[in-house]
Coordinates of N, CA and C in Angstrom, one line a residue:
X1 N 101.5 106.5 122.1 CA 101.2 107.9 121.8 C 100.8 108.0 120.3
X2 N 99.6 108.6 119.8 CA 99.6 108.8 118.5 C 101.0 109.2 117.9
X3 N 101.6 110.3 118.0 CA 102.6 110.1 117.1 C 103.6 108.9 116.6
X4 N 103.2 108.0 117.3 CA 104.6 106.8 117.1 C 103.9 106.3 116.5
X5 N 102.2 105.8 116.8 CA 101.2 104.8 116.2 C 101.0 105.2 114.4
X6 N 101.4 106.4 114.5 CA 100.8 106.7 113.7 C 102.6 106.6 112.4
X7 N 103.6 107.1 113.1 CA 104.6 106.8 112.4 C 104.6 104.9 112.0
X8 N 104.4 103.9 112.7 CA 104.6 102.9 112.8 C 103.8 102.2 111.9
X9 N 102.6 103.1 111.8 CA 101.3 102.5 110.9 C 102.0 102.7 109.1
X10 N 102.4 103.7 109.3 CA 102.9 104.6 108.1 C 103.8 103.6 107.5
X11 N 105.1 103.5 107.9 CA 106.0 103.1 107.3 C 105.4 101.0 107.1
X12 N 104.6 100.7 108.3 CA 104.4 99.6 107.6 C 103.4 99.4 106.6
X13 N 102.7 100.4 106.3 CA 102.0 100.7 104.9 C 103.3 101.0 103.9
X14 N 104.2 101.2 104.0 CA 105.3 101.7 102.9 C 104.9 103.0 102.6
X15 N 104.7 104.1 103.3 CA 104.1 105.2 102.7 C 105.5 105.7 103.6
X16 N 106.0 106.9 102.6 CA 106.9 107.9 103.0 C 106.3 109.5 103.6
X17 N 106.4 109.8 104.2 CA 105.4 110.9 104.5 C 105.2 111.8 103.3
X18 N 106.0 111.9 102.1 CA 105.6 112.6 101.0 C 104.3 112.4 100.4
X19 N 104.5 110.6 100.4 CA 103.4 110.3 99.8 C 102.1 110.3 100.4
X20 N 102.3 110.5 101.6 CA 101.0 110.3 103.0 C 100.6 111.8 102.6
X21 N 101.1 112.3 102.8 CA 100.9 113.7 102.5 C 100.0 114.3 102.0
X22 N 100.4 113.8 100.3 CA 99.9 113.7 99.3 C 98.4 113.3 98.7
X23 N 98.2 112.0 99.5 CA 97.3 111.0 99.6 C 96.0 112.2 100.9
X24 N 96.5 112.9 101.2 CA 95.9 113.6 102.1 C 95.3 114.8 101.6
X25 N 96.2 115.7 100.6 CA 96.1 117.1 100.1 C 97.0 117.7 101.2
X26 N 97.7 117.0 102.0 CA 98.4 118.2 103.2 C 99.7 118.4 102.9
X27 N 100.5 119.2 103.8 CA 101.6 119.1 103.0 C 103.2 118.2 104.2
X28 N 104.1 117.9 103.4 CA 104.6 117.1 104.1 C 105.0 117.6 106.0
X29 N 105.3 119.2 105.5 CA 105.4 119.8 106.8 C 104.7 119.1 107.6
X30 N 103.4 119.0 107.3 CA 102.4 118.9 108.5 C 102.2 117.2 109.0
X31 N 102.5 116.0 108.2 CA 102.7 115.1 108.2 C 104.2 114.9 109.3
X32 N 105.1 115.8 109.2 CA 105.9 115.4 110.0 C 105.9 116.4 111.2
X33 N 105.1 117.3 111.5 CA 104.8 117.8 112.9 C 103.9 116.9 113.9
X34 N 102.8 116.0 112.9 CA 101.9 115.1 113.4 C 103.0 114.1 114.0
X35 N 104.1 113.7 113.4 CA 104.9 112.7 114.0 C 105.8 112.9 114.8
X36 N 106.5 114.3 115.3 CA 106.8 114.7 116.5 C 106.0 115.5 117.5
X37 N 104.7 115.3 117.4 CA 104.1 115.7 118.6 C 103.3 117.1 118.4
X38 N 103.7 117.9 117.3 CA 104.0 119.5 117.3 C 103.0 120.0 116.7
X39 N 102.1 119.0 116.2 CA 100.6 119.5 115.7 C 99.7 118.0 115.5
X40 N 98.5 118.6 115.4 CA 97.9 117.5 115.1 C 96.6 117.7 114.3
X41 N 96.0 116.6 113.4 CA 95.0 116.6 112.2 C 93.9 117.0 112.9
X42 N 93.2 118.2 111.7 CA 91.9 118.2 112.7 C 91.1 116.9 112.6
X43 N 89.9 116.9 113.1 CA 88.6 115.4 112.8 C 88.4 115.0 111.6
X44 N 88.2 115.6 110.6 CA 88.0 115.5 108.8 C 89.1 114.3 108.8
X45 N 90.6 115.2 108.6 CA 91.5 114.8 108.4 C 92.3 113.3 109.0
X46 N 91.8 113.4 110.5 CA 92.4 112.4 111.2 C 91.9 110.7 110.4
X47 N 90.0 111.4 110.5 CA 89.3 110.4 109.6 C 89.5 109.5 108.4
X48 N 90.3 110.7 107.7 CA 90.5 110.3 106.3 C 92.0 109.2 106.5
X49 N 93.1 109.8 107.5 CA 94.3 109.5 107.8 C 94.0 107.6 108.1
X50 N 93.3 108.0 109.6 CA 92.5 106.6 109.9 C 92.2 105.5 108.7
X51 N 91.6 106.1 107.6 CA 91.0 104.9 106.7 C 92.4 104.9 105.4
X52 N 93.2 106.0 105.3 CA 94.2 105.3 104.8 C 94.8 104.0 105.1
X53 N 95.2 104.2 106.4 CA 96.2 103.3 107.2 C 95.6 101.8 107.5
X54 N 94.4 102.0 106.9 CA 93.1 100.7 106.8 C 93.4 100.7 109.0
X55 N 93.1 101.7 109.7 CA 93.0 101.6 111.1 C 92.0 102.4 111.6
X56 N 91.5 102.4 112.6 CA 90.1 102.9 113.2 C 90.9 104.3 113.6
X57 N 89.8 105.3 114.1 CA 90.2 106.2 114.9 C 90.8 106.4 115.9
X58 N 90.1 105.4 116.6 CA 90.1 104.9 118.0 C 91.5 103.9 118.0
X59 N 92.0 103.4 117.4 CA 92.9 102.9 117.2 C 94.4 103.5 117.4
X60 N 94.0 104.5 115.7 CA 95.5 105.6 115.8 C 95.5 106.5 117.0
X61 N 94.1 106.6 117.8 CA 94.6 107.4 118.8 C 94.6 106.4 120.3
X62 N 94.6 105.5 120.2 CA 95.3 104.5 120.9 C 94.2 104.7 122.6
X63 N 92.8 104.8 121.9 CA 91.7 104.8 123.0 C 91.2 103.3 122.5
X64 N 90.7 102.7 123.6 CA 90.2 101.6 123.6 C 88.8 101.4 123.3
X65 N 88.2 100.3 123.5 CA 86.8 100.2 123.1 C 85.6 100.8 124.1
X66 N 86.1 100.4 125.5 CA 86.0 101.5 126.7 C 85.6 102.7 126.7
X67 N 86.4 103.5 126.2 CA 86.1 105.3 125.3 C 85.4 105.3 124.2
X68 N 85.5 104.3 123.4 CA 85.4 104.4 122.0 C 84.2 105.8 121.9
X69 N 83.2 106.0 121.9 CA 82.4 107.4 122.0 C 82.5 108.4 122.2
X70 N 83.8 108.3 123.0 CA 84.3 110.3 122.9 C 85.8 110.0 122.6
X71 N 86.2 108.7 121.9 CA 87.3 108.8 121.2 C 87.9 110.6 121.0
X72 N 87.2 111.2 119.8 CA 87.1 112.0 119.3 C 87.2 113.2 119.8
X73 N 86.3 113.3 120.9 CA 86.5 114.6 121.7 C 87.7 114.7 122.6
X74 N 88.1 113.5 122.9 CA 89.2 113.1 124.3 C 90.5 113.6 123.5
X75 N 90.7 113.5 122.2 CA 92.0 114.0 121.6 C 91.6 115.1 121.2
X76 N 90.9 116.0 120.9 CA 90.6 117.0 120.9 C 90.0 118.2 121.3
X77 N 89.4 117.6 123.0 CA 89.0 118.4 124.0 C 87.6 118.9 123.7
X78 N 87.3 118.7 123.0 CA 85.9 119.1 122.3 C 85.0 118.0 121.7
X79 N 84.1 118.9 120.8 CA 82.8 118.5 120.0 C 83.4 117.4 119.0
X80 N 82.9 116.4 118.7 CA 83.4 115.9 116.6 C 82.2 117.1 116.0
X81 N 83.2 116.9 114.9 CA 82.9 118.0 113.7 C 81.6 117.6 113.2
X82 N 80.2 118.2 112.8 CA 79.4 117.7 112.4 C 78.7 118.5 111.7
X83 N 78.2 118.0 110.4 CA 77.4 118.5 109.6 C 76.5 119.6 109.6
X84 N 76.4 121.1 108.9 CA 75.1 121.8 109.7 C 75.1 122.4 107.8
X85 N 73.6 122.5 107.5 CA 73.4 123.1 106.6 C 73.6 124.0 106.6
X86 N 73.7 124.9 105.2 CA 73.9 125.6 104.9 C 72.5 126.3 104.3
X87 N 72.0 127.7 104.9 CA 71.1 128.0 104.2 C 71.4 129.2 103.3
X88 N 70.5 129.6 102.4 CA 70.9 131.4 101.7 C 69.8 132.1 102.3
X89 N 68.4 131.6 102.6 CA 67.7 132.5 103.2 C 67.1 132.1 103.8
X90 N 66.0 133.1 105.5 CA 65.1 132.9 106.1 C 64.1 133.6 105.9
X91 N 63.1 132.6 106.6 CA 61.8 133.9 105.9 C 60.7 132.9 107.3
X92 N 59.6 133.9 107.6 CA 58.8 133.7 108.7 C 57.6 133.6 108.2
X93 N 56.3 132.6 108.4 CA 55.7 131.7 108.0 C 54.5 131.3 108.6
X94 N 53.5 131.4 109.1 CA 52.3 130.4 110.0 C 53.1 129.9 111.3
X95 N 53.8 131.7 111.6 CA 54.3 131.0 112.8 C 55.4 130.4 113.2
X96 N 56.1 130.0 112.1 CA 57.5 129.2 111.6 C 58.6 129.9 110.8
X97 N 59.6 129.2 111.1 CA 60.7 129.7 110.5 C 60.9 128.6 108.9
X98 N 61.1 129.5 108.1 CA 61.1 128.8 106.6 C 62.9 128.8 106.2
X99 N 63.6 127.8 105.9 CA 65.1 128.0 105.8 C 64.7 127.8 103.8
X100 N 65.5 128.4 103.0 CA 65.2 128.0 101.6 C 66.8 128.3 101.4
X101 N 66.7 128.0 99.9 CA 68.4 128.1 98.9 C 69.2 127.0 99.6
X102 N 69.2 125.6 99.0 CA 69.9 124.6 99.9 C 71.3 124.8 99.5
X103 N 72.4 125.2 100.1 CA 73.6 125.1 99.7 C 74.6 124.2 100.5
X104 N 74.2 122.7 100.8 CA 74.7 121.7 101.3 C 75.3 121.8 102.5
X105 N 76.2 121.5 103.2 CA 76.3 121.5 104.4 C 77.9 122.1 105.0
X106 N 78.4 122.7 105.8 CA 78.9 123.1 106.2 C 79.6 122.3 108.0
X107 N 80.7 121.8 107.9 CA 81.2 121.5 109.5 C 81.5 122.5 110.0
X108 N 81.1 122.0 111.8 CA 81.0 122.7 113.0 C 81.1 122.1 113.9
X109 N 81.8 122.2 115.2 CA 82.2 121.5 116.1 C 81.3 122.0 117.2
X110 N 79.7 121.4 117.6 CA 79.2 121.7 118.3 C 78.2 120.8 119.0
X111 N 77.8 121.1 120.3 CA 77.0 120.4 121.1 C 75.7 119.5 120.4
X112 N 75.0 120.5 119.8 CA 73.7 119.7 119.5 C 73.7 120.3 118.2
X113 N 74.0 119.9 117.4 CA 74.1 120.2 115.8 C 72.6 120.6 115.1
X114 N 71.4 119.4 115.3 CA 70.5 119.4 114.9 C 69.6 121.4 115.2
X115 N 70.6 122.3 116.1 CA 70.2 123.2 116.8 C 71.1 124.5 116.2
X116 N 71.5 124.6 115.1 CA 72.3 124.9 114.2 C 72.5 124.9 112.9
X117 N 72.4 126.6 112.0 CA 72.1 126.3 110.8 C 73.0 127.5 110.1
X118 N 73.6 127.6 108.7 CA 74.4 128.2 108.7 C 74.1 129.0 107.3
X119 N 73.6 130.2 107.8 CA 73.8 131.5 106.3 C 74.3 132.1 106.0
X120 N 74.1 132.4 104.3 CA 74.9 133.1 103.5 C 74.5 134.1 104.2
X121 N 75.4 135.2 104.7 CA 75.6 136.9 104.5 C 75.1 137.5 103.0
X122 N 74.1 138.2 102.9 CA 74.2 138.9 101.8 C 74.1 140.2 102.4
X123 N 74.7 140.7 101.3 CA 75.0 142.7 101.1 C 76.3 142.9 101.9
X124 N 76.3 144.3 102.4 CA 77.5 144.8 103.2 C 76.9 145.4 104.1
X125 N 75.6 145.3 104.7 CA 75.4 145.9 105.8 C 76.0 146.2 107.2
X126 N 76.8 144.7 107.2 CA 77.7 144.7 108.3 C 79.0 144.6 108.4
X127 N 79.5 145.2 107.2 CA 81.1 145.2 107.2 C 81.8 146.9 107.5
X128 N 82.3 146.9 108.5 CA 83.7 145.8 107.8 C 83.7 144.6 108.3
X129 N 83.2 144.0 109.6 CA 83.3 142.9 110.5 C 83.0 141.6 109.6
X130 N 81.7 141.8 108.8 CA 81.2 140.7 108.4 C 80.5 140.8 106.6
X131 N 81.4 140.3 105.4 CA 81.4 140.5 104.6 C 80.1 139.9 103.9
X132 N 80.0 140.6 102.6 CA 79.3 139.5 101.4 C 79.6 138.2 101.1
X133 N 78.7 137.5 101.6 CA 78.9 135.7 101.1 C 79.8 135.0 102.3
X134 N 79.7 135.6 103.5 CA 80.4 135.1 104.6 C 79.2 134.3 104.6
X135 N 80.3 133.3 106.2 CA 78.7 132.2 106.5 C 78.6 132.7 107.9
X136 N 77.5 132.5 108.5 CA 77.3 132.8 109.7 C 76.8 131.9 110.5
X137 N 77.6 131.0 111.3 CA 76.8 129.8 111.8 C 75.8 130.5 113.2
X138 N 74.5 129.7 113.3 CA 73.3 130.5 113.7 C 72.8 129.2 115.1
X139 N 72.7 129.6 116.2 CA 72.3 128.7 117.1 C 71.0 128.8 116.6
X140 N 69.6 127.9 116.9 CA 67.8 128.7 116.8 C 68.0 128.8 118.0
X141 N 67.2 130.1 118.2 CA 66.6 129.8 119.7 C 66.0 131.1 119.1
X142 N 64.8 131.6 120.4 CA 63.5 132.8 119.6 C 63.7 133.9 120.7
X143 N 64.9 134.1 121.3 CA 65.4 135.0 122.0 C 66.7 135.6 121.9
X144 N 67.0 136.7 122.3 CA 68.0 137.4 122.2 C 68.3 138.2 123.5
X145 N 69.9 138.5 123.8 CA 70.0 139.3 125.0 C 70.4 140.6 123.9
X146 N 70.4 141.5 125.3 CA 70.4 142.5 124.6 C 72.5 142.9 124.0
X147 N 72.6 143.1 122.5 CA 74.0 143.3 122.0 C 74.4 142.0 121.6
X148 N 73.1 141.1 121.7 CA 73.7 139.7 120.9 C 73.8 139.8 118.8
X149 N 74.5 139.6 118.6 CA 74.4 139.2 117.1 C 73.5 138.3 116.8
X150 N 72.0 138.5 115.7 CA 71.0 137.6 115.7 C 71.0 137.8 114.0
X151 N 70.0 136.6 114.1 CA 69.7 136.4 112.8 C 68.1 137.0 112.4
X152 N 67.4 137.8 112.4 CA 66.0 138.2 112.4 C 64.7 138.4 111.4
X153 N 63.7 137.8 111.1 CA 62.8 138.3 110.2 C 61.8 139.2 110.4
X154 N 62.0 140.2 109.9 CA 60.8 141.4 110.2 C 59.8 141.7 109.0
X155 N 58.5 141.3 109.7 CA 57.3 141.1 108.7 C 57.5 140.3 107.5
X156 N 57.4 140.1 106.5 CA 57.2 139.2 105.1 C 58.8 139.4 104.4
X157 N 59.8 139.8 105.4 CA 60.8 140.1 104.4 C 61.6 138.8 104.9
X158 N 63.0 139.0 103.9 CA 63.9 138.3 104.5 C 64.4 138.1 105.7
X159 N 65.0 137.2 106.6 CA 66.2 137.2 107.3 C 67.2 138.2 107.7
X160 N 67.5 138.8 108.7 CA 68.3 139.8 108.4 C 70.0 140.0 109.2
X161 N 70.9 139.8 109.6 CA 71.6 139.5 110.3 C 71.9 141.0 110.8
X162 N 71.9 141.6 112.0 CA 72.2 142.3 112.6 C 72.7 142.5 114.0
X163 N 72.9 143.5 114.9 CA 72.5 143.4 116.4 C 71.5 143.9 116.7
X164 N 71.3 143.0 117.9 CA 70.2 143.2 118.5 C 70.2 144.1 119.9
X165 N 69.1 145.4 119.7 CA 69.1 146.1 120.9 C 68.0 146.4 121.4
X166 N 67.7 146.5 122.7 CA 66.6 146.6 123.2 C 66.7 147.7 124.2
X167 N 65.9 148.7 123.7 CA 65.9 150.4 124.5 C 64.4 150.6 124.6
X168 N 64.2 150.0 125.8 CA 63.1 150.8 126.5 C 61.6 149.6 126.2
X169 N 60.7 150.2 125.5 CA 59.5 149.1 124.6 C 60.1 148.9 123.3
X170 N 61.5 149.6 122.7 CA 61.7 149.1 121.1 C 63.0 148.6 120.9
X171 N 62.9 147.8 120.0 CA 63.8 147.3 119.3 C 64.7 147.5 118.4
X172 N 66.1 147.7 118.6 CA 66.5 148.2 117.3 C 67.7 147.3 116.7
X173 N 67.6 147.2 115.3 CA 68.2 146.3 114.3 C 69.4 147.1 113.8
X174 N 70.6 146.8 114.4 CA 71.8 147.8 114.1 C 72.8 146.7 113.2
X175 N 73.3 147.9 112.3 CA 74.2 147.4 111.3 C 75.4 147.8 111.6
X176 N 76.4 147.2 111.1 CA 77.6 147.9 111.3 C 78.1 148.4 110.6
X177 N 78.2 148.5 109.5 CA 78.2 149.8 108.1 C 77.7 151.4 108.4
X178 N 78.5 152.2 109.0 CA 77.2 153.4 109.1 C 76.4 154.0 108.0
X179 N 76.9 153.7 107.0 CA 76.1 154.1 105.6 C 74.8 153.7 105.7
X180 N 74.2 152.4 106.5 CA 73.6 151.7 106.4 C 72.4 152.7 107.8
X181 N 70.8 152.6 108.0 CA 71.1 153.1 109.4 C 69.8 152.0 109.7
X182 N 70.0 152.6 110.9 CA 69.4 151.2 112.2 C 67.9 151.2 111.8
X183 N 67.1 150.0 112.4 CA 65.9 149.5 112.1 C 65.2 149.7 113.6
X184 N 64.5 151.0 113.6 CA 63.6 150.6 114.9 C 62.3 150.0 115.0
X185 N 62.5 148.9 115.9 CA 60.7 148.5 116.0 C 60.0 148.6 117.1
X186 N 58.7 149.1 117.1 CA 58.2 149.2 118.6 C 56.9 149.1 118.4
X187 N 56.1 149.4 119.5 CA 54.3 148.6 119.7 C 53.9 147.8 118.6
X188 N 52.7 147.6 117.7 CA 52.3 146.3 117.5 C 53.2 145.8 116.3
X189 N 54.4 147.0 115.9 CA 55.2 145.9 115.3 C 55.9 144.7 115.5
X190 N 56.3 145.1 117.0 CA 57.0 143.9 117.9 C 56.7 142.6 117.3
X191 N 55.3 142.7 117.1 CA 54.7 141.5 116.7 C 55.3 140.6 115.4
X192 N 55.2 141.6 114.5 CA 56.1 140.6 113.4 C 57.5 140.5 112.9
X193 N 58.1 140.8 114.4 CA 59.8 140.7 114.4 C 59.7 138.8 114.5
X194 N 60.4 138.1 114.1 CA 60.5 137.2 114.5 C 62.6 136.5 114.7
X195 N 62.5 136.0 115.6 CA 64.2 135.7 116.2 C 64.4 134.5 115.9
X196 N 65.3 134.2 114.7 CA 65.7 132.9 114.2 C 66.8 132.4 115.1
X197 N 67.8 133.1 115.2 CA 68.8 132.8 116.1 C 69.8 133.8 116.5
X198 N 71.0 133.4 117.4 CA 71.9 133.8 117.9 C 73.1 133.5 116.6
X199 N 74.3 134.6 116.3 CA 75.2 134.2 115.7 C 76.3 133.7 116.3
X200 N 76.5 132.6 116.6 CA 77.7 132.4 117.1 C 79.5 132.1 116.8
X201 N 79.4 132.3 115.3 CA 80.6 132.3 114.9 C 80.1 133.1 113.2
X202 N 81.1 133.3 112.3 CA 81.3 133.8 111.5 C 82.5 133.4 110.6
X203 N 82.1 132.7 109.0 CA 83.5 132.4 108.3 C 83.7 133.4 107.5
X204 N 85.2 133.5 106.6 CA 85.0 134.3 105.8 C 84.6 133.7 104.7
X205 N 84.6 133.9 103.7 CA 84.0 133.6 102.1 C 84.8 132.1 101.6
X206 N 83.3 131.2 101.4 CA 84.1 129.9 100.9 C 84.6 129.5 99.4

């Protein structure tokens, strides 16, 4: 079981779990929940734990060479953690979606990563729920149902994060702030709405 592999690894490194700990940024609590069973490192961490112990992943979690490819998901039921940029703004283009303000990359535990991009929030249009300088991780896709949280460009402007509603032939761009009020669009504006994505999660401020 990881926890004993992982105890056994430890002490024949000579590491006390203070120092493991340490060596980690975690704190010892959590070092010794990892060794009775009662919690466990997320992916980042396991990684880092793994190349302490000079042992594979696949190793401390005692998957064979067999699995070796969803090592990762199999102890953790899910996605591995993978890279998604970070953008500050969208903007619509010859047709295209333009991502600019590189603010390096952001982890996310998801299917097809390449399909996933993650913006700064600016203003308070949508708070309380969703603050200034939150991130908003964003599936693409150029559709929306209707009451989805999207990411949207309307004509030459920015990006805009709002909900999306659809009454009747118009569209309307709802904030959550009522100070703030709704964006209706309808006949040939339809045309220069464009749908960056779906929001599917939301951090608070990094």
């Amino acid at each position: 079981m990881f926890q004993e592999r992982l105890k056994k690894l430890r002490k024949e490194k000579g590491y006390s779990q203070k120092v493991l700990a340490a060596r980690l940024g975690v704190s010892q609590q959590a070092v010794g929940k990892w060794e009775t069973g009662r919690s466990s490192p997320d992916p980042a961490t396991l990684a880092r734990l793994a190349a302490l112990l000079e042992s594979s992943v696949d190793s401390l979690l005692g998957i064979g060479a067999v699995e070796q490819p969803s090592a990762v998901q199999r102890f953790f039921g899910g996605y591995e953690e993978s890279p998604i940029p970070v953008v500050g703004t969208v903007r619509a283009g010859y047709g295209a979606l333009a991502f600019e303000e590189d603010y390096g990359v952001e982890y996310a535990r998801v299917k097809d990563p390449s399909n996933y991009f993650y913006l700064v929030v600016k203003g308070d249009s949508m708070e309380p729920r969703i603050q200034d300088g939150d991130l908003a991780l964003v599936h693409r896709q150029p559709t929306l149902e209707n009451g989805d949280l999207g990411v949207m460009v309307f004509g030459e402007g920015e990006g805009t994060l709002k909900k999306f509603i659809q009454r009747g032939n118009a569209v309307i761009l709802q904030p959550f702030n009522p100070r703030y009020e709704a964006k209706v669009i309808r006949g040939e504006e339809l045309d220069q709405l464009f749908i960056a994505g779906k929001v599917v999660e939301t951090k608070a401020k990094w």
